[in-house]
PDB file of C-alpha atoms in Angstrom:
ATOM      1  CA  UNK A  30     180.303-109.759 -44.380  1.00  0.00           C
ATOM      2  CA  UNK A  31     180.794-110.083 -48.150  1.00  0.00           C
ATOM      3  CA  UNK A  32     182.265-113.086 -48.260  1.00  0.00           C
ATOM      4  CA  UNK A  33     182.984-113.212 -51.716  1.00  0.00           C
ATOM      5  CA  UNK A  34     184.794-110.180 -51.813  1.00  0.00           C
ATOM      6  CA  UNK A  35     187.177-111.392 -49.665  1.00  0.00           C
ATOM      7  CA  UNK A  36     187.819-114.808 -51.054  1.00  0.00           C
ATOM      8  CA  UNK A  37     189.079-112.567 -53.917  1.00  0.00           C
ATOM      9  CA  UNK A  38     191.102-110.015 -51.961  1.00  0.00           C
ATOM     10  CA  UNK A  39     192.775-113.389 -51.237  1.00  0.00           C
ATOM     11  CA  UNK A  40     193.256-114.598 -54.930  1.00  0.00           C
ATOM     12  CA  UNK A  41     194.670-111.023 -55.312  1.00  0.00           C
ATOM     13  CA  UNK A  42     196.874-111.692 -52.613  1.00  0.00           C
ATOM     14  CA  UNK A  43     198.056-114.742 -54.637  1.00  0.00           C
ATOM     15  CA  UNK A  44     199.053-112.962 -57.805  1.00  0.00           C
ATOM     16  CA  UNK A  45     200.880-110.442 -56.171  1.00  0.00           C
ATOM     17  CA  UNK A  46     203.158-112.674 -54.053  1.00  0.00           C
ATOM     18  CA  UNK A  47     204.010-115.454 -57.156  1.00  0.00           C
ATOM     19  CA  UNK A  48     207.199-114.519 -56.610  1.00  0.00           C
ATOM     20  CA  UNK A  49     207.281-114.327 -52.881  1.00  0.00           C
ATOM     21  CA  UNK A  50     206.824-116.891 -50.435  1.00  0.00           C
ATOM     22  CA  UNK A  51     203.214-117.249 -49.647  1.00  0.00           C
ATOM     23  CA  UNK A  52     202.105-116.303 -46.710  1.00  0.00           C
ATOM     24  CA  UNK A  53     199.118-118.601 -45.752  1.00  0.00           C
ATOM     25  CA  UNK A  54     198.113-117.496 -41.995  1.00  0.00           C
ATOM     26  CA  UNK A  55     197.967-113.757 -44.048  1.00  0.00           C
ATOM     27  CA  UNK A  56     196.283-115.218 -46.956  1.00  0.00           C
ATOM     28  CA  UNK A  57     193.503-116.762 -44.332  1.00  0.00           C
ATOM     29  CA  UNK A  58     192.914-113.250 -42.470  1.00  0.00           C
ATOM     30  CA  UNK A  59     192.497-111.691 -45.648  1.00  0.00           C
ATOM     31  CA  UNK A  60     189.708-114.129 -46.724  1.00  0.00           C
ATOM     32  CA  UNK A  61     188.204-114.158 -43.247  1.00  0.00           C
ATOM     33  CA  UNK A  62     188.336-118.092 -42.734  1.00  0.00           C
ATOM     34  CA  UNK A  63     190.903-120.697 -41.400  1.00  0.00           C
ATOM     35  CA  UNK A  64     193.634-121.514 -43.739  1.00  0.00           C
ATOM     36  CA  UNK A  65     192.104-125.077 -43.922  1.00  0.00           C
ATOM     37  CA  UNK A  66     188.512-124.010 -44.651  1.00  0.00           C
ATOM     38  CA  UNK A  67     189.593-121.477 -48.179  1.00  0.00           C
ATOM     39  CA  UNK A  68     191.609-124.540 -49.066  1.00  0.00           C
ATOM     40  CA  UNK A  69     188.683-126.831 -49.206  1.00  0.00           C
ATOM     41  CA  UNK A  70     186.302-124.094 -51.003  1.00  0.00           C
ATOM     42  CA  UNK A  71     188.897-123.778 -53.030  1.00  0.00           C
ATOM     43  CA  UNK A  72     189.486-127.512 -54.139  1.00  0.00           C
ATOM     44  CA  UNK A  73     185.730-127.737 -54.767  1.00  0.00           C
ATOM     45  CA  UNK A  74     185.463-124.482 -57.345  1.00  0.00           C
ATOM     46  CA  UNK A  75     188.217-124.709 -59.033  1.00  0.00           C
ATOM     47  CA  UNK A  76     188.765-128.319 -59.367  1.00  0.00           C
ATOM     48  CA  UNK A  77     192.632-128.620 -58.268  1.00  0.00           C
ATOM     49  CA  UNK A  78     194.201-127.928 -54.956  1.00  0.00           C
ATOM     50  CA  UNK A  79     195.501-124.593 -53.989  1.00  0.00           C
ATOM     51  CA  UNK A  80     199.029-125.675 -54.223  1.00  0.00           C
ATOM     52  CA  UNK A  81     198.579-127.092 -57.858  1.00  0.00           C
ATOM     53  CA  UNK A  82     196.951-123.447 -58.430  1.00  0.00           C
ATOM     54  CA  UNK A  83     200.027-121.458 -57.516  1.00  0.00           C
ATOM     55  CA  UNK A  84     202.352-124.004 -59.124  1.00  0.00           C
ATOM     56  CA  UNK A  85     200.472-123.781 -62.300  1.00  0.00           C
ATOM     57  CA  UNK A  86     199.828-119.355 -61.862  1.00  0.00           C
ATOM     58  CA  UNK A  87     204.274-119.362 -60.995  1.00  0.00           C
ATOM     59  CA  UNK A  88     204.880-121.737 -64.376  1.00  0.00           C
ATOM     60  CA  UNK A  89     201.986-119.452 -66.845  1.00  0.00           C
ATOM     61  CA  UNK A  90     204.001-115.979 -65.579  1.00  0.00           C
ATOM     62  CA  UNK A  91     207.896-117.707 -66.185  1.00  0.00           C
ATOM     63  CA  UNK A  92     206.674-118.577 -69.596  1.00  0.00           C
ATOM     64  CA  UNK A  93     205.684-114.646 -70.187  1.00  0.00           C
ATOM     65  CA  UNK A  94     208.948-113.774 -68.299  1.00  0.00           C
ATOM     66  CA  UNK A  95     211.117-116.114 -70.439  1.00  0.00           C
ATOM     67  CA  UNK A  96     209.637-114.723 -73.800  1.00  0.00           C
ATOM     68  CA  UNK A  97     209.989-110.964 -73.121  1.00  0.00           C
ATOM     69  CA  UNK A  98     213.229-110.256 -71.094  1.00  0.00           C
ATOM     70  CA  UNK A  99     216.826-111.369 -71.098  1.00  0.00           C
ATOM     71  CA  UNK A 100     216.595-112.713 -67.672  1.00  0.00           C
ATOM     72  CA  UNK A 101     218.821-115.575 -66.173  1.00  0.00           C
ATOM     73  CA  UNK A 102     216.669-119.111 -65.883  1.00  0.00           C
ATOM     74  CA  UNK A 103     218.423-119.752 -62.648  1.00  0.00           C
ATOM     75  CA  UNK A 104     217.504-116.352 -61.707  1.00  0.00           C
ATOM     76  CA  UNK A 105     213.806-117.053 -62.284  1.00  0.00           C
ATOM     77  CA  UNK A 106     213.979-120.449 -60.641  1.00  0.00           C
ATOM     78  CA  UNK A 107     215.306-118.649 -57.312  1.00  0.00           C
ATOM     79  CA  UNK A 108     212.822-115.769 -57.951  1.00  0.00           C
ATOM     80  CA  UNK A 109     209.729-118.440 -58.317  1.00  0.00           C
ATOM     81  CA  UNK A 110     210.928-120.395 -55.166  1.00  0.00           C
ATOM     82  CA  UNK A 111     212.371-123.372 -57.118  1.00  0.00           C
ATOM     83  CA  UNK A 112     215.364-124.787 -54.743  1.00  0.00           C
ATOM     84  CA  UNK A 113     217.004-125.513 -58.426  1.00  0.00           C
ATOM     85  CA  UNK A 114     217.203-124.583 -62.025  1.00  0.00           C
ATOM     86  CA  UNK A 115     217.014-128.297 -62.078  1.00  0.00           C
ATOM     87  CA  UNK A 116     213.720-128.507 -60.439  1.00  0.00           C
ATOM     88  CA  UNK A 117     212.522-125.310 -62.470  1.00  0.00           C
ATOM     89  CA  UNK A 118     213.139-126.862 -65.635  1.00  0.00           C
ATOM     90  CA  UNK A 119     211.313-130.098 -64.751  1.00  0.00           C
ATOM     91  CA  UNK A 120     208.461-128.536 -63.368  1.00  0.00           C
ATOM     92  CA  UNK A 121     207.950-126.505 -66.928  1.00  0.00           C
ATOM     93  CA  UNK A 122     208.491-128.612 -69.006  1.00  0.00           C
ATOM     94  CA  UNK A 123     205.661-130.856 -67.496  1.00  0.00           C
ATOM     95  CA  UNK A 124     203.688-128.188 -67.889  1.00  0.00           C
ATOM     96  CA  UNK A 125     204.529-126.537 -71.365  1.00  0.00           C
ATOM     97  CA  UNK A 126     206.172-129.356 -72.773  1.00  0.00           C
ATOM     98  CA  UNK A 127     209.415-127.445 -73.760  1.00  0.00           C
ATOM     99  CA  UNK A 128     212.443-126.824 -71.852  1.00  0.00           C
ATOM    100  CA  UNK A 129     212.658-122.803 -70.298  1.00  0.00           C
ATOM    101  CA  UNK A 130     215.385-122.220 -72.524  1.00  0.00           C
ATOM    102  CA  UNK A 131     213.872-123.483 -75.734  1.00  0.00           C
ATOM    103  CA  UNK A 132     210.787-121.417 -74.752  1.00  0.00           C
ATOM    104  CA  UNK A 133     212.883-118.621 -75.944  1.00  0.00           C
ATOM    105  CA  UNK A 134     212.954-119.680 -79.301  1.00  0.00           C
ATOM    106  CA  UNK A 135     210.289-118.183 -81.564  1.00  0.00           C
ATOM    107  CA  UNK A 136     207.192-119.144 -82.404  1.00  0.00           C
ATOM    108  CA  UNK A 137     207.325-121.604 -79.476  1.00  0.00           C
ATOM    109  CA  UNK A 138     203.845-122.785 -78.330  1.00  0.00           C
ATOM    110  CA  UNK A 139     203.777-122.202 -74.247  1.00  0.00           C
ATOM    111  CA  UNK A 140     200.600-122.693 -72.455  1.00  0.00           C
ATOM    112  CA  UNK A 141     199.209-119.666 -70.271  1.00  0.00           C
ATOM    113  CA  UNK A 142     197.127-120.281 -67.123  1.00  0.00           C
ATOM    114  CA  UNK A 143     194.770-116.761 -66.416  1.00  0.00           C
ATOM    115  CA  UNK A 144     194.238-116.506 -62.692  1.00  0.00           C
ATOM    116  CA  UNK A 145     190.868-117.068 -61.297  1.00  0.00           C
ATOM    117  CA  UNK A 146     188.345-115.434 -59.675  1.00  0.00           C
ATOM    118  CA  UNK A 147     185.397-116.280 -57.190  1.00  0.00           C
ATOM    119  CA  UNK A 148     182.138-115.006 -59.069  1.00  0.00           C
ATOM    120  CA  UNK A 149     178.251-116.051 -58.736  1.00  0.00           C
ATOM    121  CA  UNK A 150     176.880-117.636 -60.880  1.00  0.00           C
ATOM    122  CA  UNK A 151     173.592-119.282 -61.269  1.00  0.00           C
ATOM    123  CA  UNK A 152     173.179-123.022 -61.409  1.00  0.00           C
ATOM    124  CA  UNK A 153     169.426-123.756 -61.436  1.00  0.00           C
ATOM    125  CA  UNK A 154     168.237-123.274 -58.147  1.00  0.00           C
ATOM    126  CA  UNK A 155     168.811-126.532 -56.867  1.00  0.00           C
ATOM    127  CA  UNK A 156     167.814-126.778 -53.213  1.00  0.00           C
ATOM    128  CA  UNK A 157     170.138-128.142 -50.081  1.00  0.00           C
ATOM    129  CA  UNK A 158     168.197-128.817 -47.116  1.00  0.00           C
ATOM    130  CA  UNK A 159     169.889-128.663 -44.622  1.00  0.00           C
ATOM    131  CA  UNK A 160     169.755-128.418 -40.131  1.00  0.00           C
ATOM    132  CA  UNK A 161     172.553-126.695 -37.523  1.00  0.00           C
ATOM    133  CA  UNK A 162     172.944-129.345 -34.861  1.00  0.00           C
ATOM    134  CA  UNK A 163     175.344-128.513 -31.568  1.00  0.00           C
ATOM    135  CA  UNK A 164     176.648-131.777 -29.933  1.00  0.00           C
ATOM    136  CA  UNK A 165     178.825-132.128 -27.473  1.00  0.00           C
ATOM    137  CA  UNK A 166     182.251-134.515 -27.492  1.00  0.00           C
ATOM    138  CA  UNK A 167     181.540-138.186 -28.592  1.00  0.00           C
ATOM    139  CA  UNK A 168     182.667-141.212 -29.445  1.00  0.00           C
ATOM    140  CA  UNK A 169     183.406-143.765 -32.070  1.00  0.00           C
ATOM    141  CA  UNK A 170     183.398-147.275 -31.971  1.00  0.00           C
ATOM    142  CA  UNK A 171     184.291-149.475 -34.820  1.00  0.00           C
ATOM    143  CA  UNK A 172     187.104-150.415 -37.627  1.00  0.00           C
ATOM    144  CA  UNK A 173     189.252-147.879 -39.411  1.00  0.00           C
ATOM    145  CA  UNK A 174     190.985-148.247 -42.680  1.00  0.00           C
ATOM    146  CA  UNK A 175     193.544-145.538 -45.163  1.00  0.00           C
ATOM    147  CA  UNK A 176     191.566-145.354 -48.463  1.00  0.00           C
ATOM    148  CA  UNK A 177     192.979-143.171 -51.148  1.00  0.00           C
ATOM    149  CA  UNK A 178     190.501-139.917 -51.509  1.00  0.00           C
ATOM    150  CA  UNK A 179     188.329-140.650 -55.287  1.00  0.00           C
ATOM    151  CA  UNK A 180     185.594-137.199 -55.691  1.00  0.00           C
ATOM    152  CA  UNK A 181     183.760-138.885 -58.359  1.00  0.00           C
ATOM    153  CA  UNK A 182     182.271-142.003 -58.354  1.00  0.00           C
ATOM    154  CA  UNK A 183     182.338-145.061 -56.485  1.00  0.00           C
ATOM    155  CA  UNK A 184     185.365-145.658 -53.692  1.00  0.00           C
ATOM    156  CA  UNK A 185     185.762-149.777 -53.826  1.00  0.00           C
ATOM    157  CA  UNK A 186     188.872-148.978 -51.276  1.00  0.00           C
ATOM    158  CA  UNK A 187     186.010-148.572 -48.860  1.00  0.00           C
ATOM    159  CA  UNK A 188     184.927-152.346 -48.713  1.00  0.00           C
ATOM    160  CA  UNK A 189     188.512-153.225 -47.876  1.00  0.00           C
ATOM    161  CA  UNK A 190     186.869-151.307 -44.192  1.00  0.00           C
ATOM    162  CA  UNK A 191     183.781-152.757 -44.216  1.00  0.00           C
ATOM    163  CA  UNK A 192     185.540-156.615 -44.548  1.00  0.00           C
ATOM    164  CA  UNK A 193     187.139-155.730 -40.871  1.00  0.00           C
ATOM    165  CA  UNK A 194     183.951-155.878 -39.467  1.00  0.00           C
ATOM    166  CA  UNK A 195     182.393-159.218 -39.216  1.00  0.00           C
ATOM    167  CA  UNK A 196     178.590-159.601 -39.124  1.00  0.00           C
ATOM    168  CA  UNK A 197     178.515-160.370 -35.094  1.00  0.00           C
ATOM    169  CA  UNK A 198     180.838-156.958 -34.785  1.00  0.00           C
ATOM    170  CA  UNK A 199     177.947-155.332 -36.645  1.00  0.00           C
ATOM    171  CA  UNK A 200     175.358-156.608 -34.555  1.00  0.00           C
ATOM    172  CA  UNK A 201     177.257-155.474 -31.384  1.00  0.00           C
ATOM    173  CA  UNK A 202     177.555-152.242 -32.765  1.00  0.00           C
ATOM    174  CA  UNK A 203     173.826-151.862 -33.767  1.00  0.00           C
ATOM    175  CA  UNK A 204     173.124-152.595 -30.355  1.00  0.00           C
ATOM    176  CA  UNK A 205     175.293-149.693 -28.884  1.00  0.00           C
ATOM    177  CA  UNK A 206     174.028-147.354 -31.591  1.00  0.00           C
ATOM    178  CA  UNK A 207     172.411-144.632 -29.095  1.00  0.00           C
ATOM    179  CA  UNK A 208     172.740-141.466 -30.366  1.00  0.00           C
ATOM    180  CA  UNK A 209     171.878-139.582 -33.029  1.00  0.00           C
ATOM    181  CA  UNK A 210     173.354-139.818 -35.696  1.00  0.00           C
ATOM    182  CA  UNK A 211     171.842-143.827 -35.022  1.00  0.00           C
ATOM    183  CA  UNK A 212     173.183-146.752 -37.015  1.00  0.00           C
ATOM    184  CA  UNK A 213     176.176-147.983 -38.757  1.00  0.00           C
ATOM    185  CA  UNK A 214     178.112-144.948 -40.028  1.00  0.00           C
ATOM    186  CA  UNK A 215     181.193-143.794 -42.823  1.00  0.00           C
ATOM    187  CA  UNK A 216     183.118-140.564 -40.961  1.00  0.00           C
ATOM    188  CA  UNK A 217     186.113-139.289 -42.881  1.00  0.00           C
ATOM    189  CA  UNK A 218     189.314-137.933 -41.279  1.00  0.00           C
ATOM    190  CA  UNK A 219     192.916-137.443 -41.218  1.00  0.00           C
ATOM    191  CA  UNK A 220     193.359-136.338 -44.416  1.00  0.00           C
ATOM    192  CA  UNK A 221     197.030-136.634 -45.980  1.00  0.00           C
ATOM    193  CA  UNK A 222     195.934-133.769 -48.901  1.00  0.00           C
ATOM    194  CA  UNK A 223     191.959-133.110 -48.576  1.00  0.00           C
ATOM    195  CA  UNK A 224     192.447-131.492 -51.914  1.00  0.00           C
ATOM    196  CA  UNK A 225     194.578-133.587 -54.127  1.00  0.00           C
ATOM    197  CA  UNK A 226     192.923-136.893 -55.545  1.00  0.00           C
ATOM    198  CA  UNK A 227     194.571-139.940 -54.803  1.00  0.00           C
ATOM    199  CA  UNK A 228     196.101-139.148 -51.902  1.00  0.00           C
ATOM    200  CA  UNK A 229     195.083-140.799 -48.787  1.00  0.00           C
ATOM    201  CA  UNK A 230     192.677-140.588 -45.320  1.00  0.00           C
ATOM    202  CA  UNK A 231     191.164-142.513 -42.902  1.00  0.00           C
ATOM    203  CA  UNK A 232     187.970-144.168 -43.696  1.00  0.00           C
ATOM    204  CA  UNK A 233     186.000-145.173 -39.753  1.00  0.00           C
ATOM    205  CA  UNK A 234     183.166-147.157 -40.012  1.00  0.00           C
ATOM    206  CA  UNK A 235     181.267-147.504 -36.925  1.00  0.00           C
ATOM    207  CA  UNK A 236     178.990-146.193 -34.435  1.00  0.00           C
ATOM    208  CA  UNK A 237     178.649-142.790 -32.774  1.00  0.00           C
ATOM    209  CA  UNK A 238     178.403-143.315 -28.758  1.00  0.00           C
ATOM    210  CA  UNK A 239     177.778-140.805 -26.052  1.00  0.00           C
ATOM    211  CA  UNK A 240     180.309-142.751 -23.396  1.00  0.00           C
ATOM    212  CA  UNK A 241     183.989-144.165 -24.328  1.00  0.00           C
ATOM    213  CA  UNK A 242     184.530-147.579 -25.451  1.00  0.00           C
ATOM    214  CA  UNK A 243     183.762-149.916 -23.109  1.00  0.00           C
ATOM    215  CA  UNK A 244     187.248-151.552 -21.742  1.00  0.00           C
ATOM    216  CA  UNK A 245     185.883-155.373 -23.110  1.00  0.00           C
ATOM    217  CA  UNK A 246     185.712-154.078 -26.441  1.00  0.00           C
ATOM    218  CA  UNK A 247     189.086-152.467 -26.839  1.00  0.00           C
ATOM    219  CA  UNK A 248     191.004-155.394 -28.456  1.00  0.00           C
ATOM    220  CA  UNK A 249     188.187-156.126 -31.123  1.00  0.00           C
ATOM    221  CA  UNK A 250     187.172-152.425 -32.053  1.00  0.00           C
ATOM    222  CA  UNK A 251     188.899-149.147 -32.909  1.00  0.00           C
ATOM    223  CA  UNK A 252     188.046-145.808 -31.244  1.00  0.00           C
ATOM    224  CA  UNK A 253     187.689-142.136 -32.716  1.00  0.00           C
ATOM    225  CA  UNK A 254     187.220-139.994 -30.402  1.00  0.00           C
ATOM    226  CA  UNK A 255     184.967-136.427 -31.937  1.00  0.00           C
ATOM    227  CA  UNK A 256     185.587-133.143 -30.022  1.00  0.00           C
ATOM    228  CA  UNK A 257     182.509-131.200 -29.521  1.00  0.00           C
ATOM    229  CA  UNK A 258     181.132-128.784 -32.408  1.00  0.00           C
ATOM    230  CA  UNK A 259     178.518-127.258 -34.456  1.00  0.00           C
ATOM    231  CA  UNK A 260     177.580-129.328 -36.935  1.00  0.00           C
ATOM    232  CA  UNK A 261     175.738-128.620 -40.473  1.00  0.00           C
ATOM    233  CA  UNK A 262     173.457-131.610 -41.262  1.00  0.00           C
ATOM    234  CA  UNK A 263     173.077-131.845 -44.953  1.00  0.00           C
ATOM    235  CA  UNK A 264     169.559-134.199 -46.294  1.00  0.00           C
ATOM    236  CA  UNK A 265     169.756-135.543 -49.394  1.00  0.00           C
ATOM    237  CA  UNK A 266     167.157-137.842 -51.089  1.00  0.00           C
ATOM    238  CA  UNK A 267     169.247-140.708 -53.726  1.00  0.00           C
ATOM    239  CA  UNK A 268     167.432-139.879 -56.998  1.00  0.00           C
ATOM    240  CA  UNK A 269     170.205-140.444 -59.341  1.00  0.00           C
ATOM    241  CA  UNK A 270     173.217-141.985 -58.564  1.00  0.00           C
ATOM    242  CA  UNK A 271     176.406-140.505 -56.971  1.00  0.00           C
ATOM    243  CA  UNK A 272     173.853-137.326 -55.664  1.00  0.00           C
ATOM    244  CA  UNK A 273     175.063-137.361 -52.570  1.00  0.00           C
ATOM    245  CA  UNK A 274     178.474-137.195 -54.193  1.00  0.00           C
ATOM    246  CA  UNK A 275     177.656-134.036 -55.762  1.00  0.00           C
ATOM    247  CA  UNK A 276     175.925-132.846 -52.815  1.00  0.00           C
ATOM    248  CA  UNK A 277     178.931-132.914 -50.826  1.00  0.00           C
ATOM    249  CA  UNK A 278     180.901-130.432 -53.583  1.00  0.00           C
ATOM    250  CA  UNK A 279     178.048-128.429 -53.531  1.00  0.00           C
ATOM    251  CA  UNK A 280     178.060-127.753 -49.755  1.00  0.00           C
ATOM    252  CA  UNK A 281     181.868-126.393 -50.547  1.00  0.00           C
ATOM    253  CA  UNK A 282     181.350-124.697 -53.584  1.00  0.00           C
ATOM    254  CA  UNK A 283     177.748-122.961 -52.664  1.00  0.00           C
ATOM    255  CA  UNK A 284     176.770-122.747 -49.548  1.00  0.00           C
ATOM    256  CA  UNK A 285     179.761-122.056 -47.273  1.00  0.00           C
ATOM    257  CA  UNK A 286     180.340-118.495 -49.250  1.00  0.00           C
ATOM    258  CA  UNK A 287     177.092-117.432 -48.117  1.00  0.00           C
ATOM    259  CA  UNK A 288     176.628-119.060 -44.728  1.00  0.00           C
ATOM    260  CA  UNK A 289     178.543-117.257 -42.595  1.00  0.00           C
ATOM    261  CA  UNK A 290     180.210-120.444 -41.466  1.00  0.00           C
ATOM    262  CA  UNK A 291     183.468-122.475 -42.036  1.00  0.00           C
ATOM    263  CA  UNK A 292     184.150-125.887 -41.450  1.00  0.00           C
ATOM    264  CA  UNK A 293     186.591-127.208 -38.933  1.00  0.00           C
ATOM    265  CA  UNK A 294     189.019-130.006 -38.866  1.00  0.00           C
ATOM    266  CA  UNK A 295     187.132-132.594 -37.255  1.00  0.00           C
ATOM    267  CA  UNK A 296     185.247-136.003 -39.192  1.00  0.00           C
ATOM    268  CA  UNK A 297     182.811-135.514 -41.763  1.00  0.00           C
ATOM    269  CA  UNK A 298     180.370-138.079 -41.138  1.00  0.00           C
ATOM    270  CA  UNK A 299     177.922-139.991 -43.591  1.00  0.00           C
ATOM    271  CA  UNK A 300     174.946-141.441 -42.485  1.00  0.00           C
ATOM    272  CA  UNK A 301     172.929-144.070 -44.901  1.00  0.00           C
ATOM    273  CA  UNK A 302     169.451-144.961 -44.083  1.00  0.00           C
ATOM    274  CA  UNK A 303     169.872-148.306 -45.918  1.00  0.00           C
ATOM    275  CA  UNK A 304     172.601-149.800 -47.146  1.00  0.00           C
ATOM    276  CA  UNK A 305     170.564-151.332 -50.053  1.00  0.00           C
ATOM    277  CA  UNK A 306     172.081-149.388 -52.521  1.00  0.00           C
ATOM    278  CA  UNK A 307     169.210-150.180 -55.094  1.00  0.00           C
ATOM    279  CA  UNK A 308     166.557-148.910 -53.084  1.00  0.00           C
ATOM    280  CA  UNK A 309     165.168-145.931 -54.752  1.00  0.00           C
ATOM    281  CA  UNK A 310     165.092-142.721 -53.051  1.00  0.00           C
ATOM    282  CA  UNK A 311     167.202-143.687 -49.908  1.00  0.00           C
ATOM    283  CA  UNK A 312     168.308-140.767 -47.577  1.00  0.00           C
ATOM    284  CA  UNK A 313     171.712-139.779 -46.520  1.00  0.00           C
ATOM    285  CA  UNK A 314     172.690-137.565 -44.491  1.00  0.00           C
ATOM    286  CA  UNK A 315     176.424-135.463 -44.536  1.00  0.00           C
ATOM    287  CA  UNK A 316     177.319-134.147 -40.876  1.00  0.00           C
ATOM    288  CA  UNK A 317     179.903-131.115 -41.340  1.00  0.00           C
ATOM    289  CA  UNK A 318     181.698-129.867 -38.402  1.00  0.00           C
ATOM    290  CA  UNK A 319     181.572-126.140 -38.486  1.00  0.00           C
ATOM    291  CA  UNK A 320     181.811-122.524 -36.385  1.00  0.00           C
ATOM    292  CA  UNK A 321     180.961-119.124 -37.696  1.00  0.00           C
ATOM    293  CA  UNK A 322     183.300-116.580 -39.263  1.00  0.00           C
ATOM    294  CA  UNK A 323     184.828-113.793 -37.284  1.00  0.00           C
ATOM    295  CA  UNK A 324     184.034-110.586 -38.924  1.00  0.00           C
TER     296      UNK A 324
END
């Protein structure tokens, strides 16, 4: 399956529909993965979510539409899927900085956003090990927090999760740390917008267990219970800081369009062998739940 071809059969999709209603169950069939998986590839290549991306591809084409016909703005607004020529003019000026009907005027500067397509490209060559891991349903034991979602650099929201668990809890949950992945772990879940910076999730810090919580622990620990699923196990070795940061893009951005794979809705998972963040060369691991394409 050429799975870049069909990412941009579905950017094509896009562009013809700007002034339709989306279709997004359509838009998934024609790029032969779940709605929720061409989202996240999406995100991770072009650096803004999907939404934002239509918003912005809508706003570029009423700017051409405004400087070359005689159309009505409210008729534009209605045709774009703006509830309002209220909301319409809002929305473009943020963007273009001028109202739409001063952007009649000439010699008006208006900003144009080109559409974009999926391409390779070469980056270096920079290898992702990496291991397919089935595991049946599990649980988690530990605290849970909502963090606001930060890609690049350091996340202090997460401490404000780690401060639930005092260093007895941690000790406990050592203890009951069975199966693999062993130890103290971060899984991520519940995403409000898994594309949009800022917005929020659910940070879970805890252990992964093979049974459910045991019924003494259930007033001083959360659960998070993990359906069963293929998982793509991700290595990465800490040589510069953040790498594991960039490693996670990656995985969206470069391997799924060639794996054959998408990923599913349940946790992603990150696994620290030490949590002495100035030990050189530490290993993490990044556990993505996954099942293969149809097609």
């Amino acid at each position: 399956m050429n799975m870049m071809k069909h990412l941009n059969e579905a950017m094509q999709y896009i562009e013809d529909h700007l002034c339709e209603e989306i279709n997004f169950d359509h838009l998934s069939r024609i790029a032969c993965c779940s709605e929720y998986h061409f989202r996240r590839i999406f995100s991770y290549v072009a650096g803004m979510s999907l939404s934002e991306y239509i918003r912005k591809r809508k706003l570029s084409y009423a700017a051409a539409i405004l400087q070359s016909g005689n159309e009505k703005i409210i008729d534009i607004a209605l045709r774009l899927g703006y509830e309002s020529p209220d909301a319409f003019s809002k929305a473009f000026q943020a963007m273009h900085g001028v109202s739409p009907s001063h952007a009649r005027k000439d010699a008006v500067m208006l900003k144009t956003f080109p559409p974009l397509t999926f391409q390779l490209t070469l980056r270096g060559g920079s290898e992702m090990n990496y291991r397919i891991v089935e595991k049946g349903k599990f649980y988690m034991m530990g605290a849970v927090g909502r963090i606001p979602l930060i890609y690049n650099g350091p996340n202090p929201h997460t401490a404000d999760v780690w401060r639930k668990l005092r260093q007895e809890d941690l000790l406990v949950l050592t203890e009951y740390s069975q199966i693999e992945p062993r130890g103290i772990l971060n899984a991520y879940t519940n995403y409000e917008d898994k594309h949009t910076e800022g917005t929020e999730l659910d940070l879970f810090v805890g252990i992964a267990m093979e049974d459910p919580m045991p019924d003494r622990f259930k007033t001083r620990f959360d659960v998070l219970p993990v359906e069963a699923s293929t998982w793509a196990v991700f290595t990465t070795i800490e040589k510069k800081p953040f790498e594991t940061q960039e490693t996670w893009g990656r995985i969206s951005s470069e391997w799924f369009p060639t794996s054959g794979y998408e990923m599913t809705k349940g946790p992603e998972i990150l696994w620290y062998e030490s949590f002495d963040f100035s030990k050189p060369d530490f290993k993490t691991e990044i556990w993505i739940p996954i099942r293969k394409l149809n097609g």
